[in-house]
Amino acid sequence: MTRAVLDVALDPKTAGRRALWTYADNGDAALGDAVLVPIGKRQALGFVVRRYAATEEQLGFRFDELKSILEVVTGIRIPEVLIDLAKFVAETYLCSLPVALSPCIPPGVRDRLEGAWTLGERAEGVSVVQQEVIRKLQEAGGELSDEEVRILPEGIVRAFKALRTSGNVRFVQRLAPFTERRQKEKLVRLCADEAAIERFLRTEGKRKPAQALTLMRLQAAGGPPLSPIEVRALAGVTETTVRALVQDGLLEWVKSDEVRLAVPPTPNAAQQLAVDSISEAISGRESSAFLLFGVTGSGKTEVYLRAAAQALALGRQVLYLVPEIALATQAISQMRSRFGRGVAVLHSELTQLERLRTWIRIANGEASVVLGPRSAIFAPLPNIGLIVMDEEHESAYKQEQSPRYHARTVARELARLHKCPIVLGSATPSLETFYEAEKGGVTLISLPSRAASAQMPTVQICDLAAGYRDGKPALLVPELASAISEALERKEQAILFLNRRAYAPFLMCRDCGYRTACPQCSVALSYHRGERKLRCHQCGHSVVVPSECPKCTSTRLNPFGLGTEKVEEGLRELFPAAQIGRLDRDIASRKGALEEVLSAFRAGDLDLLVGTQMVAKGLDFPNVTVVGVVAADISLSVPDFRSGERTFQLLSQVAGRAGRGSLPGRVFVQTFNPEHPAVVHAQGHDYVGFFEEAILERQSVGYPPFVRLVNILVTGPDREAVGKASGLVRDALPLGLTVLGPADCPLERLNNRWRRHLLLKLSIDADFAEVQSAVECVSMRGVSVVIDVDPVSLS
């Protein structure tokens, strides 16, 4: 004997990660519906994820213990395709379905619920007063909120209740509707007076850095009409900043219906070939995967836009994914100029109410294009015709908190569910994607040259070991120092890049060898000379620099190594007449400092800018002609099999900072490993050459794309317990698996929690269910076990 039942997923934050409850199916709720259900003595909001028939044996309890849902919430539901996608995430990344479903649920739904009175089945024998109630409901479109009913005369309220009893009127829970905006949405854009904007950036912008940064962001995007909310998110500024720019005439209001759509440029032959291939897949409803491989400036975005236009012309929708919303200004601009206000932008900088409003707009089919970071993959688009993933190699596409999904894998499954193509774009693709393209699993489309006349900068490799061999080690090799001097003489600018902040990575006693270390993490305390502090870059612990060695009382406690603060100091000695700025997380953490540095550099008040990876992304500085990588070996020495790949990508990205304007650019890469493939091929902008060497190395040692990795991380405050638990996990794993470890993580302790891990190498088509079952068998008080499928970091 079976009974119709529903599985309802609740919020795992309040109901636990296994928050999947079963209720009687009385035929009221459909798959994806939002429902209120009883949990003990309280009510909870959940979503129906499965309808099926089950026996008592399958349920594990008697039918008479089944509870019914309390109500179906109207006005919101999760599309069935997203439930299927959540099931894929749960199975692939070894998490519970409620956890996998959590990114699909719009924020703030519970707070927006309200009671509402709706028309039920018509019946005879209603009183005159009750007829008036029915008339009021009909005039209101069939629904009135409970608040609207409560303020009516008492007799009318009693009539509502009587009609509810007789079934003529129903009382339901619904998502409170948003008030319609009566007037056309107003947008802002850069004023037409480019000279006025430049004057502001070079004069007043120094005193108003937030305004200057906003203008620079919009300039980089081409000055598109954007909503004030989007401007605030993209520039990281407040509403006050936007209003001030409007008041000064540097931004101007424009109504959304007054914005004229841009005329597309004529594509070159390579672009047209790419568009034709993707358009054919869109028209044929093929879930094909394409890799659009082209150097920076080769016109990948125009291919995306023309393919998107084809999908929209067929009445379908477009999902456009970017690694970081702050760097997507140009993409938003081009989408807006081509497709108007049918573009919705989803990102974490929106308020909860704004995100919910945007989610509802997308679900109602009011947005034909959705653009956002990895979380936008769970937008409620009902009919996707094209998925674009720009800069597909970026690690930001991997979610580091549960559910630990990779957006590239999930996007390809979403393309399969919607029967639409996905385009993965990059100038430096991940080795996994390029390898699949070589094997035919992904269609490779190449854009071999830049669409415009701009030339790639020249890259020169500088051997740091030569200075030590000659007995003259220096911060900058002579070639780089000379290039900077020449640039300064021509009134040009230079950027120095070092991916390590602070003055030095640690202090060490020259007499006893003592090194300053964090008491909570297994890392050294970095020396911040300006603050006279030793600081942990993992947990934030800090102490004042001691005057003597805590171990032997020697006063010879000296800094070792190199950080951006020390590079800045060295540059001041080398170029005393130059104005020098620094940009790293230490600087950016001070309110307004980021805007000050960038606006000063853009205005020409700074000649040299030294910084971490922050200077390698985002804004263009047309007067920069020299870029120096101070020490390329930092990223090469990271204990990770992807270190060479990431170094190549980083050097390619940093090189792109030079020669962005009309002036030619030069890049100097200082390294102790001048013959490393990542460095050699970055010099020639030769991705294919790097790939051919790197893929052979991956194959020889058995790493992706030849296997799939699962990293099992065991953490806890007690080192012995963590060691014991990691051993139990190892013993519980099925026989025949390739397991490395358990071993201490490279970062052995973090925030007073000891860390060990096991790395599993599995075949590409392996079933991970046995791994999950084995790990779930291990339970120790205070010890956490996390499974990370396809990890991007092993630290």
PDB file of C-alpha atoms in Angstrom, residues 267-286 288 290 292 300 302-311 314 386 421 423 443-447:
ATOM      1  CA  PRO A 267      32.515  41.688 -37.364  1.00  0.00           C
ATOM      2  CA  ASN A 268      35.750  40.514 -38.936  1.00  0.00           C
ATOM      3  CA  ALA A 269      35.966  37.135 -40.671  1.00  0.00           C
ATOM      4  CA  ALA A 270      37.065  35.209 -37.553  1.00  0.00           C
ATOM      5  CA  GLN A 271      34.309  36.766 -35.450  1.00  0.00           C
ATOM      6  CA  GLN A 272      31.666  36.022 -38.070  1.00  0.00           C
ATOM      7  CA  LEU A 273      32.747  32.388 -38.274  1.00  0.00           C
ATOM      8  CA  ALA A 274      32.435  32.111 -34.494  1.00  0.00           C
ATOM      9  CA  VAL A 275      28.998  33.760 -34.473  1.00  0.00           C
ATOM     10  CA  ASP A 276      27.746  31.460 -37.251  1.00  0.00           C
ATOM     11  CA  SER A 277      28.860  28.317 -35.398  1.00  0.00           C
ATOM     12  CA  ILE A 278      27.248  29.354 -32.113  1.00  0.00           C
ATOM     13  CA  SER A 279      24.058  30.646 -33.821  1.00  0.00           C
ATOM     14  CA  GLU A 280      23.595  27.307 -35.562  1.00  0.00           C
ATOM     15  CA  ALA A 281      23.678  25.545 -32.182  1.00  0.00           C
ATOM     16  CA  ILE A 282      21.190  28.066 -30.750  1.00  0.00           C
ATOM     17  CA  SER A 283      18.756  27.548 -33.614  1.00  0.00           C
ATOM     18  CA  GLY A 284      19.113  23.770 -33.407  1.00  0.00           C
ATOM     19  CA  ARG A 285      18.601  23.739 -29.618  1.00  0.00           C
ATOM     20  CA  GLU A 286      21.899  21.884 -29.198  1.00  0.00           C
ATOM     21  CA  SER A 288      26.977  22.191 -27.377  1.00  0.00           C
ATOM     22  CA  PHE A 290      32.289  26.109 -27.310  1.00  0.00           C
ATOM     23  CA  LEU A 292      36.170  30.951 -27.597  1.00  0.00           C
ATOM     24  CA  LYS A 300      35.334  37.940 -27.898  1.00  0.00           C
ATOM     25  CA  GLU A 302      31.276  41.113 -29.871  1.00  0.00           C
ATOM     26  CA  VAL A 303      30.877  37.397 -30.548  1.00  0.00           C
ATOM     27  CA  TYR A 304      28.994  37.012 -27.252  1.00  0.00           C
ATOM     28  CA  LEU A 305      26.697  39.932 -28.128  1.00  0.00           C
ATOM     29  CA  ARG A 306      25.847  38.749 -31.640  1.00  0.00           C
ATOM     30  CA  ALA A 307      25.181  35.208 -30.419  1.00  0.00           C
ATOM     31  CA  ALA A 308      22.997  36.640 -27.640  1.00  0.00           C
ATOM     32  CA  ALA A 309      21.029  38.626 -30.220  1.00  0.00           C
ATOM     33  CA  GLN A 310      20.346  35.386 -32.096  1.00  0.00           C
ATOM     34  CA  ALA A 311      18.998  33.705 -28.934  1.00  0.00           C
ATOM     35  CA  LEU A 314      14.184  33.257 -31.154  1.00  0.00           C
ATOM     36  CA  LEU A 386      22.593  30.834 -24.616  1.00  0.00           C
ATOM     37  CA  PRO A 421      24.887  26.085 -26.196  1.00  0.00           C
ATOM     38  CA  VAL A 423      30.349  29.582 -24.722  1.00  0.00           C
ATOM     39  CA  THR A 443      34.334  22.953 -29.979  1.00  0.00           C
ATOM     40  CA  LEU A 444      37.395  25.218 -30.204  1.00  0.00           C
ATOM     41  CA  ILE A 445      36.884  28.582 -31.904  1.00  0.00           C
ATOM     42  CA  SER A 446      40.000  30.769 -32.188  1.00  0.00           C
ATOM     43  CA  LEU A 447      40.252  34.512 -32.639  1.00  0.00           C
TER      44      LEU A 447
END
